[in-house]
PDB file of C-alpha atoms in Angstrom:
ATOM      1  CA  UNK F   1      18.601  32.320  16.733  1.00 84.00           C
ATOM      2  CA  UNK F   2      18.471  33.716  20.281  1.00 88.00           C
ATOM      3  CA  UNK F   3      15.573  33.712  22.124  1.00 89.00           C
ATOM      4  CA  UNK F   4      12.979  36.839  21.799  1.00 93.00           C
ATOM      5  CA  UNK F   5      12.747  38.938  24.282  1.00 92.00           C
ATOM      6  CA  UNK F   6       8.850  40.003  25.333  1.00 92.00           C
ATOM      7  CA  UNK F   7       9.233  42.957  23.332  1.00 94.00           C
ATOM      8  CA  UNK F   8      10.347  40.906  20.083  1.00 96.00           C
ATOM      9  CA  UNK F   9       7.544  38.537  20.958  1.00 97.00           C
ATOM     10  CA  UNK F  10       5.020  41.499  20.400  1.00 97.00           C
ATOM     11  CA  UNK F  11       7.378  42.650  17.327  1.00 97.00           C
ATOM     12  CA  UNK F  12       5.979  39.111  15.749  1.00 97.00           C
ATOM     13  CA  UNK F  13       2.525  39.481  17.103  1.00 97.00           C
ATOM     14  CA  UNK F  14       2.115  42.665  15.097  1.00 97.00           C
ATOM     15  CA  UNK F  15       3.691  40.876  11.711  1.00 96.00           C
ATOM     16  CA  UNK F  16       1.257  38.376  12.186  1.00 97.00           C
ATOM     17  CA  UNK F  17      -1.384  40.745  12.624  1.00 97.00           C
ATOM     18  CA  UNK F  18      -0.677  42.666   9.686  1.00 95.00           C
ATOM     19  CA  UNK F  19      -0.042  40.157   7.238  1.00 94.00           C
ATOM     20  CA  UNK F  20      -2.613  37.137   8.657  1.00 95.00           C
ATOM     21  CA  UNK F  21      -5.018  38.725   9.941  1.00 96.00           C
ATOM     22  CA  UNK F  22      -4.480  36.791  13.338  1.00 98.00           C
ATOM     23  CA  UNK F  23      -4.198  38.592  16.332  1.00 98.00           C
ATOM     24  CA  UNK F  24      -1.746  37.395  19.337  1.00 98.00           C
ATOM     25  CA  UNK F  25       0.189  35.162  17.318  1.00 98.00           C
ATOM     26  CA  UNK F  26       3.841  35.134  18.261  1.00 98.00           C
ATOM     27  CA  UNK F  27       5.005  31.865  15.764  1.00 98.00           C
ATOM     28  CA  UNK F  28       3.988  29.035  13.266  1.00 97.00           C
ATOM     29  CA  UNK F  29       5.392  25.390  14.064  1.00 97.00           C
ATOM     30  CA  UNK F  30       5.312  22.748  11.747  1.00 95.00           C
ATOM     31  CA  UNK F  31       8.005  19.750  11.073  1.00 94.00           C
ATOM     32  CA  UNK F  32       9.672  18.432   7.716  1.00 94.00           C
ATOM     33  CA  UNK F  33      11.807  15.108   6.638  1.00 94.00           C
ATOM     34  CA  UNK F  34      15.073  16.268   5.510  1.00 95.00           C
ATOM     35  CA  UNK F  35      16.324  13.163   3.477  1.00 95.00           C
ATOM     36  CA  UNK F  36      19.257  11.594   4.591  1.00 95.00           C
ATOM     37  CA  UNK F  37      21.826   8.401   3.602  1.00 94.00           C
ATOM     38  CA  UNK F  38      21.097   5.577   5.785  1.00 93.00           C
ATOM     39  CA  UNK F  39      23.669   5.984   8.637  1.00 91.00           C
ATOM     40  CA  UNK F  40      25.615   2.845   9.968  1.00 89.00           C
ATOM     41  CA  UNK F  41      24.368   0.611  12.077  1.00 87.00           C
ATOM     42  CA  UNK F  42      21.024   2.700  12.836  1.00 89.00           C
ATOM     43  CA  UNK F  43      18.349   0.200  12.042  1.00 91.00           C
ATOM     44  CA  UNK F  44      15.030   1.530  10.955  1.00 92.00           C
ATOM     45  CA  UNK F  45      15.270   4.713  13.548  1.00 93.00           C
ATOM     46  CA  UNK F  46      15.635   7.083  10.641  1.00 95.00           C
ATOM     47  CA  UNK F  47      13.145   5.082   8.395  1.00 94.00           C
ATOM     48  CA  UNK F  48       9.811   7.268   8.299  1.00 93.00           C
ATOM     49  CA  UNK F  49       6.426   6.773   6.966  1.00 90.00           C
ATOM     50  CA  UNK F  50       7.047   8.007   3.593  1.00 90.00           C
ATOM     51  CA  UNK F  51       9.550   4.830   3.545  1.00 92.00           C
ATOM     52  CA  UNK F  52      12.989   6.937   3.530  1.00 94.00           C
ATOM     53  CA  UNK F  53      15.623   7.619   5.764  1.00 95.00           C
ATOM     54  CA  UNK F  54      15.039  11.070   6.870  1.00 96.00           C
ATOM     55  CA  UNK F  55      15.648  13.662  10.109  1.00 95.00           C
ATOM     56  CA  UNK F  56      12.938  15.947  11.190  1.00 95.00           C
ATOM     57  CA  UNK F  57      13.720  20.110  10.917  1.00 96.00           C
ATOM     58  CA  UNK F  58      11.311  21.199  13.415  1.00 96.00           C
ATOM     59  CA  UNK F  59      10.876  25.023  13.232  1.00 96.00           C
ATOM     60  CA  UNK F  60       9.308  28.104  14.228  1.00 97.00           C
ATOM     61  CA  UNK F  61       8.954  30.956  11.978  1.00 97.00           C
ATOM     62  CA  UNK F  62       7.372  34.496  12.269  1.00 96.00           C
ATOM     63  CA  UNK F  63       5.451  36.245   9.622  1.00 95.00           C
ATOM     64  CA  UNK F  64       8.438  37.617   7.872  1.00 93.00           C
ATOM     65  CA  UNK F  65       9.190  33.646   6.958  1.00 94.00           C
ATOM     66  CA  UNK F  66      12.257  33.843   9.580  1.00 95.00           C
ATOM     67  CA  UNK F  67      12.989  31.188  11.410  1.00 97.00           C
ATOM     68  CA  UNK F  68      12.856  32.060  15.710  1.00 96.00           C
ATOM     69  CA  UNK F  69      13.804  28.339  16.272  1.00 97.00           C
ATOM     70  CA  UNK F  70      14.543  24.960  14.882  1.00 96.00           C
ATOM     71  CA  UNK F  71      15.475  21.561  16.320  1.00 96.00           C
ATOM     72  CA  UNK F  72      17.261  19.167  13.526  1.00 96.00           C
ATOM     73  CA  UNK F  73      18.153  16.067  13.772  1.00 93.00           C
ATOM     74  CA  UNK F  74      15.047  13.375  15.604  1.00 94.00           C
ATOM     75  CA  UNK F  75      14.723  10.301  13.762  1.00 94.00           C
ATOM     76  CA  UNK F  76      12.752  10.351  10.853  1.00 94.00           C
ATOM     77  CA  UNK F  77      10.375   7.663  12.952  1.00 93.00           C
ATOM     78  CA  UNK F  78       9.203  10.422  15.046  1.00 92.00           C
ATOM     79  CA  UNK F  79       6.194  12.508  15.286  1.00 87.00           C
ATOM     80  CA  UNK F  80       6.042  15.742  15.390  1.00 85.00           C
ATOM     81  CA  UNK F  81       4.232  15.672  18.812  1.00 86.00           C
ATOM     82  CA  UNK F  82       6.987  13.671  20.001  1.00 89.00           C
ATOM     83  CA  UNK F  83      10.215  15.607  18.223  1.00 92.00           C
ATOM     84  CA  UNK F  84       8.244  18.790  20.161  1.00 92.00           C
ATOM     85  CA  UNK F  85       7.971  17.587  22.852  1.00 90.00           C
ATOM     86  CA  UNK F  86      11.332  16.801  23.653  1.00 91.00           C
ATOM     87  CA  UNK F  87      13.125  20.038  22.080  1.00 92.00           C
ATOM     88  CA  UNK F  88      14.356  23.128  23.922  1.00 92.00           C
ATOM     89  CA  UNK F  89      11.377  25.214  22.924  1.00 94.00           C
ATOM     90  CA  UNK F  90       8.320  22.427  23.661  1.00 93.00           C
ATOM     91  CA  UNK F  91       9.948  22.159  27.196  1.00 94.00           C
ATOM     92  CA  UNK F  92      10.507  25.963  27.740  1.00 94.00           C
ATOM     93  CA  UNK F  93       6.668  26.544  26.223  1.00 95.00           C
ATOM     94  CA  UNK F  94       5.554  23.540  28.648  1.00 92.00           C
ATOM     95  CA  UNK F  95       7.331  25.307  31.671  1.00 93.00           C
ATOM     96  CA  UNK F  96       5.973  29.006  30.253  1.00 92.00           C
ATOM     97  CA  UNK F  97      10.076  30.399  30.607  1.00 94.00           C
ATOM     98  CA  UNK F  98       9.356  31.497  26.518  1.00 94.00           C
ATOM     99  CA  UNK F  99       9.147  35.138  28.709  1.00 93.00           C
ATOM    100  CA  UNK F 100       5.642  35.413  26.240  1.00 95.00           C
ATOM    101  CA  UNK F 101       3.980  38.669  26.907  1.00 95.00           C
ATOM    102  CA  UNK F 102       1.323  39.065  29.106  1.00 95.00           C
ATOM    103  CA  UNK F 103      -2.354  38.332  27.882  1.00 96.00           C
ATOM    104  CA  UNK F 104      -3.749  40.946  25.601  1.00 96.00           C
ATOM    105  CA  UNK F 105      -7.404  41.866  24.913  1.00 96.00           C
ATOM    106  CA  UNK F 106      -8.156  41.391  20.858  1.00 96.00           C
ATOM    107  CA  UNK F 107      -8.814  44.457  18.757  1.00 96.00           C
ATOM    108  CA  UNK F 108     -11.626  46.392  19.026  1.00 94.00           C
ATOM    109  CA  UNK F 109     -12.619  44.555  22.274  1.00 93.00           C
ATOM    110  CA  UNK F 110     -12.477  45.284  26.482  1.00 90.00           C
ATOM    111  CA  UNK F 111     -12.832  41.295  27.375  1.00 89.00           C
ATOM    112  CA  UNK F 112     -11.379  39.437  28.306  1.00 92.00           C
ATOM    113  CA  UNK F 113      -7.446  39.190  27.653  1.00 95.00           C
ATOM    114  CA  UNK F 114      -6.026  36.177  25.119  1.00 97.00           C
ATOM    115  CA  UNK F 115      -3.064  34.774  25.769  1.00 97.00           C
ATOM    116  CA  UNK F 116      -0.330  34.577  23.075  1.00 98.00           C
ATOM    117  CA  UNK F 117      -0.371  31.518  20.773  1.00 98.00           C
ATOM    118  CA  UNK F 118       1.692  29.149  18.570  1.00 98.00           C
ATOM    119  CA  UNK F 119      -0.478  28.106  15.114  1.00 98.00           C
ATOM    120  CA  UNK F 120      -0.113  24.243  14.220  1.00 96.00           C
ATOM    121  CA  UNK F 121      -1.706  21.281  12.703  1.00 94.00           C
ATOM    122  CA  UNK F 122      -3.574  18.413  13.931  1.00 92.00           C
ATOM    123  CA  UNK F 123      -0.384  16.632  14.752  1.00 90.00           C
ATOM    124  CA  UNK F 124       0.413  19.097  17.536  1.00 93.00           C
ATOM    125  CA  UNK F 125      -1.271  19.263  21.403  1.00 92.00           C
ATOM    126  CA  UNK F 126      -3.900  21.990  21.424  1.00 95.00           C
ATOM    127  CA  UNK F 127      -3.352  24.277  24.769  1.00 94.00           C
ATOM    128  CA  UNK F 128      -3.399  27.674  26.273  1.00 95.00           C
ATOM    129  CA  UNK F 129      -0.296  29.132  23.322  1.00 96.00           C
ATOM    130  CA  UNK F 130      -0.893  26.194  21.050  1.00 97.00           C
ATOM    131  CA  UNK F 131      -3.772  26.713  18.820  1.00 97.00           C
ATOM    132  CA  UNK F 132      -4.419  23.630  16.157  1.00 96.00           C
ATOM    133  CA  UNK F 133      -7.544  23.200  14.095  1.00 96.00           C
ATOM    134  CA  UNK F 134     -10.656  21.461  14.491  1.00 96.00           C
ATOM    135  CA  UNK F 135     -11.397  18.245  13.195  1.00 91.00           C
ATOM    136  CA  UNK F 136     -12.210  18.262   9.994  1.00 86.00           C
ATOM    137  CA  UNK F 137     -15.685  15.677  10.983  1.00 86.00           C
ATOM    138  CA  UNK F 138     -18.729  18.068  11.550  1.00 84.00           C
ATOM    139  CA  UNK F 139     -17.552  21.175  11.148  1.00 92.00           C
ATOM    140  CA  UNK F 140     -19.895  24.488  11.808  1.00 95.00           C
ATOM    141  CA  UNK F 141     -19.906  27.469  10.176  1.00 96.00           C
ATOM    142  CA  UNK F 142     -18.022  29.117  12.947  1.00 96.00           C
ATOM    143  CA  UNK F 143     -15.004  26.223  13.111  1.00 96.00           C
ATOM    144  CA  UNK F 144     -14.780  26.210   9.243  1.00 97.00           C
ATOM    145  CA  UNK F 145     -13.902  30.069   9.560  1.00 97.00           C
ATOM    146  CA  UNK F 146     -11.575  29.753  12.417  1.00 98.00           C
ATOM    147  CA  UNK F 147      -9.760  26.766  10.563  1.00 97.00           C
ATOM    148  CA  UNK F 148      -9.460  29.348   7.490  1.00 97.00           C
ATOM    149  CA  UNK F 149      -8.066  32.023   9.700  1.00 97.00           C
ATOM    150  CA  UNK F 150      -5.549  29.743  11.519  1.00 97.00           C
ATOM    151  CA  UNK F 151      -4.666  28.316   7.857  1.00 96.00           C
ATOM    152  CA  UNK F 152      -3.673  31.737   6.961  1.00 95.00           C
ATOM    153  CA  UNK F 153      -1.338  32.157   9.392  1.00 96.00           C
ATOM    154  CA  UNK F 154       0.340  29.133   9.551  1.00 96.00           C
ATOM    155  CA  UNK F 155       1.014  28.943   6.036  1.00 94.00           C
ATOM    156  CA  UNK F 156       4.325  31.185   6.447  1.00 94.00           C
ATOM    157  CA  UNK F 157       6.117  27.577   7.862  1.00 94.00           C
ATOM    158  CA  UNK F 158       5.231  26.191   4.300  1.00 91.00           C
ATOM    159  CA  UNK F 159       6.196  29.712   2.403  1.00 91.00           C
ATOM    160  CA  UNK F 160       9.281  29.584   4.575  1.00 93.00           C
ATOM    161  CA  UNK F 161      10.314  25.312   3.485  1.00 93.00           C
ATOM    162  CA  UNK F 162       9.613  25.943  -0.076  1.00 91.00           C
ATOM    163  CA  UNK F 163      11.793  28.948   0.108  1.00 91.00           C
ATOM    164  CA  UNK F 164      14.585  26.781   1.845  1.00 93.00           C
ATOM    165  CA  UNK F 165      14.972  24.537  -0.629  1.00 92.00           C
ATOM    166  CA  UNK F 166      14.449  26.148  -3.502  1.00 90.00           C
ATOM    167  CA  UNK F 167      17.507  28.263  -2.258  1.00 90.00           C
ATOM    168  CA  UNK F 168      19.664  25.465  -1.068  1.00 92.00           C
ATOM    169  CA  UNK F 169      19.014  23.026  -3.517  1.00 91.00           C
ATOM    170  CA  UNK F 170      21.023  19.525  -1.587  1.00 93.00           C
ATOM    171  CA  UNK F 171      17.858  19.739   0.610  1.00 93.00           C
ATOM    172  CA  UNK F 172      16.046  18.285  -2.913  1.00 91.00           C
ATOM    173  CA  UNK F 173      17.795  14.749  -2.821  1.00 92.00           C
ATOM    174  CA  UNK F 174      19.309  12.884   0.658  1.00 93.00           C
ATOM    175  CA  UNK F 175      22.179  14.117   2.190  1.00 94.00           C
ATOM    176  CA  UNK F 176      25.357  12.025   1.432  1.00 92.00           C
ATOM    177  CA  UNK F 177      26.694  13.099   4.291  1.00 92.00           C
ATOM    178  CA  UNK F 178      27.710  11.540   7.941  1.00 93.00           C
ATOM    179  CA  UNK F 179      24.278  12.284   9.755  1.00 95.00           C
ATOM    180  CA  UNK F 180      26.203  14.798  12.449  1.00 95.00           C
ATOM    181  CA  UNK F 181      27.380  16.677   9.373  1.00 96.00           C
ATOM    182  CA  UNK F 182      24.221  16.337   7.590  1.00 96.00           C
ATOM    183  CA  UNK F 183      22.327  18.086  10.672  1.00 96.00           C
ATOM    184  CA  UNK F 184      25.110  21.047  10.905  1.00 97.00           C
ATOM    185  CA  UNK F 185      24.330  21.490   6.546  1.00 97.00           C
ATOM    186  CA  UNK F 186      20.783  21.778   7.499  1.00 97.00           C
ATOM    187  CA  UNK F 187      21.118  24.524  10.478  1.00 97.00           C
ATOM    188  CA  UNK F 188      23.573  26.471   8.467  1.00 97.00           C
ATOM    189  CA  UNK F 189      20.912  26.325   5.680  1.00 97.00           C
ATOM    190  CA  UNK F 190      18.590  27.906   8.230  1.00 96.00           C
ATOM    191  CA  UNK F 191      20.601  30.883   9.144  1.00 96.00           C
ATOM    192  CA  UNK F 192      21.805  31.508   5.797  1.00 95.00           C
ATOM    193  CA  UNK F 193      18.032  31.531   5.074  1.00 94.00           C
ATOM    194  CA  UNK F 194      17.679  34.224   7.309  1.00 94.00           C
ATOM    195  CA  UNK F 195      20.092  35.721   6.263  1.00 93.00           C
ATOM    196  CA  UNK F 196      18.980  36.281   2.690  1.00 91.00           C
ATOM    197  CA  UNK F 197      15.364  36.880   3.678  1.00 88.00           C
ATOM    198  CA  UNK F 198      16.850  39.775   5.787  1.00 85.00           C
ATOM    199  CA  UNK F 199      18.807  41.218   2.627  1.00 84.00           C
ATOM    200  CA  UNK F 200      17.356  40.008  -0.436  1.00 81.00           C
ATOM    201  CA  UNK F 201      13.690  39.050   0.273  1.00 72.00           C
ATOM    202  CA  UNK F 202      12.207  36.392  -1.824  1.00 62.00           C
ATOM    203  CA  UNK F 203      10.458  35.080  -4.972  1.00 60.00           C
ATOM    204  CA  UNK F 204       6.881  34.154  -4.483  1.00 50.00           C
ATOM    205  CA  UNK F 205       7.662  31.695  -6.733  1.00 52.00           C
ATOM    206  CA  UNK F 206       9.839  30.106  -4.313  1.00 54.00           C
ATOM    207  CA  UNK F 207       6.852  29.370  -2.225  1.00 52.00           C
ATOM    208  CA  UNK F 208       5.246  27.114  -4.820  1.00 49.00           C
ATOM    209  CA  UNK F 209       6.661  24.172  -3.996  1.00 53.00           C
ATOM    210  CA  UNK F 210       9.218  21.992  -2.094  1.00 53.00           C
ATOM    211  CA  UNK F 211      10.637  18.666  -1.818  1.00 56.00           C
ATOM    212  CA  UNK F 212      10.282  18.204   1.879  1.00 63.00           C
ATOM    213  CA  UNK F 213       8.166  15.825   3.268  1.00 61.00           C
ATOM    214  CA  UNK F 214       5.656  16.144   5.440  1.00 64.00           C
ATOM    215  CA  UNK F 215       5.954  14.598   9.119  1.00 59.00           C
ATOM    216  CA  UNK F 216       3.914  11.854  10.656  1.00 57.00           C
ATOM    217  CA  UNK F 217       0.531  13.179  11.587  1.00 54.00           C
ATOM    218  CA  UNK F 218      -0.681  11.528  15.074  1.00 59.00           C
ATOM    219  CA  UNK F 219      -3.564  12.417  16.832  1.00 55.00           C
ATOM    220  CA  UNK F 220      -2.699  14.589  20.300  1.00 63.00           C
ATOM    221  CA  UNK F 221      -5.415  15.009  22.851  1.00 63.00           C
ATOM    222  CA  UNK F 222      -5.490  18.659  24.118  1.00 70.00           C
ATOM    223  CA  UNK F 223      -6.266  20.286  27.190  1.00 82.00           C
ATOM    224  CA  UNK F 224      -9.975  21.982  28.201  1.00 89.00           C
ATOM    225  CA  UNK F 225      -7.888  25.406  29.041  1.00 93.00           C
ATOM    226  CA  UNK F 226      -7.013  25.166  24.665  1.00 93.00           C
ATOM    227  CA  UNK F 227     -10.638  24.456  24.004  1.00 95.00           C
ATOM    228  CA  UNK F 228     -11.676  27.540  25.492  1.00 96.00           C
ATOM    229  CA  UNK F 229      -8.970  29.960  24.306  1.00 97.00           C
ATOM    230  CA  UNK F 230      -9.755  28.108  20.777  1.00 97.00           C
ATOM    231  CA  UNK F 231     -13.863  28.593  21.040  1.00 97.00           C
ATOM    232  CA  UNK F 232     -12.991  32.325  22.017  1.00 97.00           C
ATOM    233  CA  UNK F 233     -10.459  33.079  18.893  1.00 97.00           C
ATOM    234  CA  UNK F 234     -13.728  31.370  16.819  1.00 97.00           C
ATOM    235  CA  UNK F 235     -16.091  33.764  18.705  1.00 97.00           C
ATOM    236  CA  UNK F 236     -14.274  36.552  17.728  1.00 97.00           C
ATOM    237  CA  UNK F 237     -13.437  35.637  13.945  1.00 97.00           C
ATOM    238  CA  UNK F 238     -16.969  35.676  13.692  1.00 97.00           C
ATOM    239  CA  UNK F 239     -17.593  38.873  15.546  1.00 96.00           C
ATOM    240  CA  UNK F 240     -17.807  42.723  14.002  1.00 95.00           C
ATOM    241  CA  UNK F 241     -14.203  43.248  15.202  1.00 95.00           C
ATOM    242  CA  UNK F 242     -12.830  40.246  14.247  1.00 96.00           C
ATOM    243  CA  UNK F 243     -14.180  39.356  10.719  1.00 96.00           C
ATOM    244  CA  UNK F 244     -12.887  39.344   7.636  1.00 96.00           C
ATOM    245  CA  UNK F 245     -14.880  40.924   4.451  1.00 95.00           C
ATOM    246  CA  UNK F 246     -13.903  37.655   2.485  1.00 95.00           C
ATOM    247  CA  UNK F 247     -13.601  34.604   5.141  1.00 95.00           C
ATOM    248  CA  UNK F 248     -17.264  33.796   4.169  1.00 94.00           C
ATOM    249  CA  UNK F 249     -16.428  33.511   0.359  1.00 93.00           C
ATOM    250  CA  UNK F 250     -12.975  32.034   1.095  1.00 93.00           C
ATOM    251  CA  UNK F 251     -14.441  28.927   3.225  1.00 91.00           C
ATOM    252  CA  UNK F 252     -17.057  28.182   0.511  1.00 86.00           C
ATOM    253  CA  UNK F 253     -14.782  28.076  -2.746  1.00 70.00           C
TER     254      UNK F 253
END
């Protein structure tokens, strides 16, 4: 999983655009518990939330449910703030070396030009190429739609864990295995997941469902820079360019 080039960055921005719906989107994060064995002598670092011994598979994937990146391995007691924090990619996003394409202007309009973003949840630092929703308390119109939109597109890194392990099926049950084997079954996983993807495709039923738990949600302040490239996506989602025929319909079912 090398690193994209800019040109491969704007390769994803286009899947995402096709099949989202959300424009200058170059990657979906989110973070799963892969269950693991107790290793010796490691206390209650591995014991998560969900009250298992787990490590976290943090991972980006592009619209085509590929993963770009993945970190595996953090104890099982860390958020997924913290787990991104430290990996390769939160430090190379933090220190903007990801060699992301310039800002773009949005279609259909001349102002101004968005920078390229990341789609999380709420457990995830909202900034300039990190969007997250809003908070779910007093919610307008406008945020409802932008959560929808952002929903859509960062439902690929669920697609892409229920296809995972539905493929690979140890990732069901914990890993009997010494935890620095354990983390090289999980990466192998990963690339054999592309690999397939690549070839084969998938099964929408694959999708459905998955045994992977969900990471520790913790609340992350953002930055006033995200709040403004955030209120401007939400602008535009609600804008003649930017809407959807069925975002209205979709937020009130």
């Amino acid at each position: 999983m090398s690193q994209p080039t800019a040109a491969e960055w704007l390769d994803i921005a286009d899947g995402f655009l096709r099949t989202c719906n959300f424009p200058n989107c170059v990657g979906a994060i989110d973070g799963k518990h892969i269950r693991v064995v107790k290793p010796i002598r490691s206390g209650s670092r591995y014991y998560n939330y969900k009250n298992y011994f787990s490590v976290v598979l943090m991972a980006v994937l592009d619209a085509n449910y590929c993963f770009r990146y993945i970190d595996v391995g953090a104890y099982g007691s860390s958020s997924d703030s913290a787990v991104f924090g430290y990996s390769t990619f939160g430090r190379l996003l933090a220190s903007n070396s990801l060699q992301l394409p310039a800002p773009q202007l949005l279609p259909g309009t001349t102002f101004p030009a968005m920078p390229y973003v990341f789609v999380a949840d709420e457990a995830f630092a909202l900034g300039a190429n990190m969007m997250r929703p809003y908070s779910s308390r007093g919610l307008t119109t406008e945020r409802r739609v932008f959560n929808y939109r952002l929903t859509r597109a960062r439902r690929v890194v669920e697609c892409a864990f229920g296809i995972l392990a539905n493929k690979w099926r140890f990732l069901h049950s914990p890993i009997h295995f010494k935890i620095e084997t354990a983390i090289k079954a999980v990466k192998a996983a990963c690339v054999l997941h592309n690999f397939v993807r690549q070839r084969d495709g998938f099964n929408f039923e694959d999708t459905l469902s998955h045994s992977l738990g969900p990471t520790q949600l913790t609340a992350v302040r953002g930055n006033a820079h995200g709040a403004h490239v955030r209120d401007h996506f939400t602008r535009y989602f609600m804008s003649t360019e930017g809407a959807l025929p069925w975002q209205m319909e979709a937020i009130e079912a």
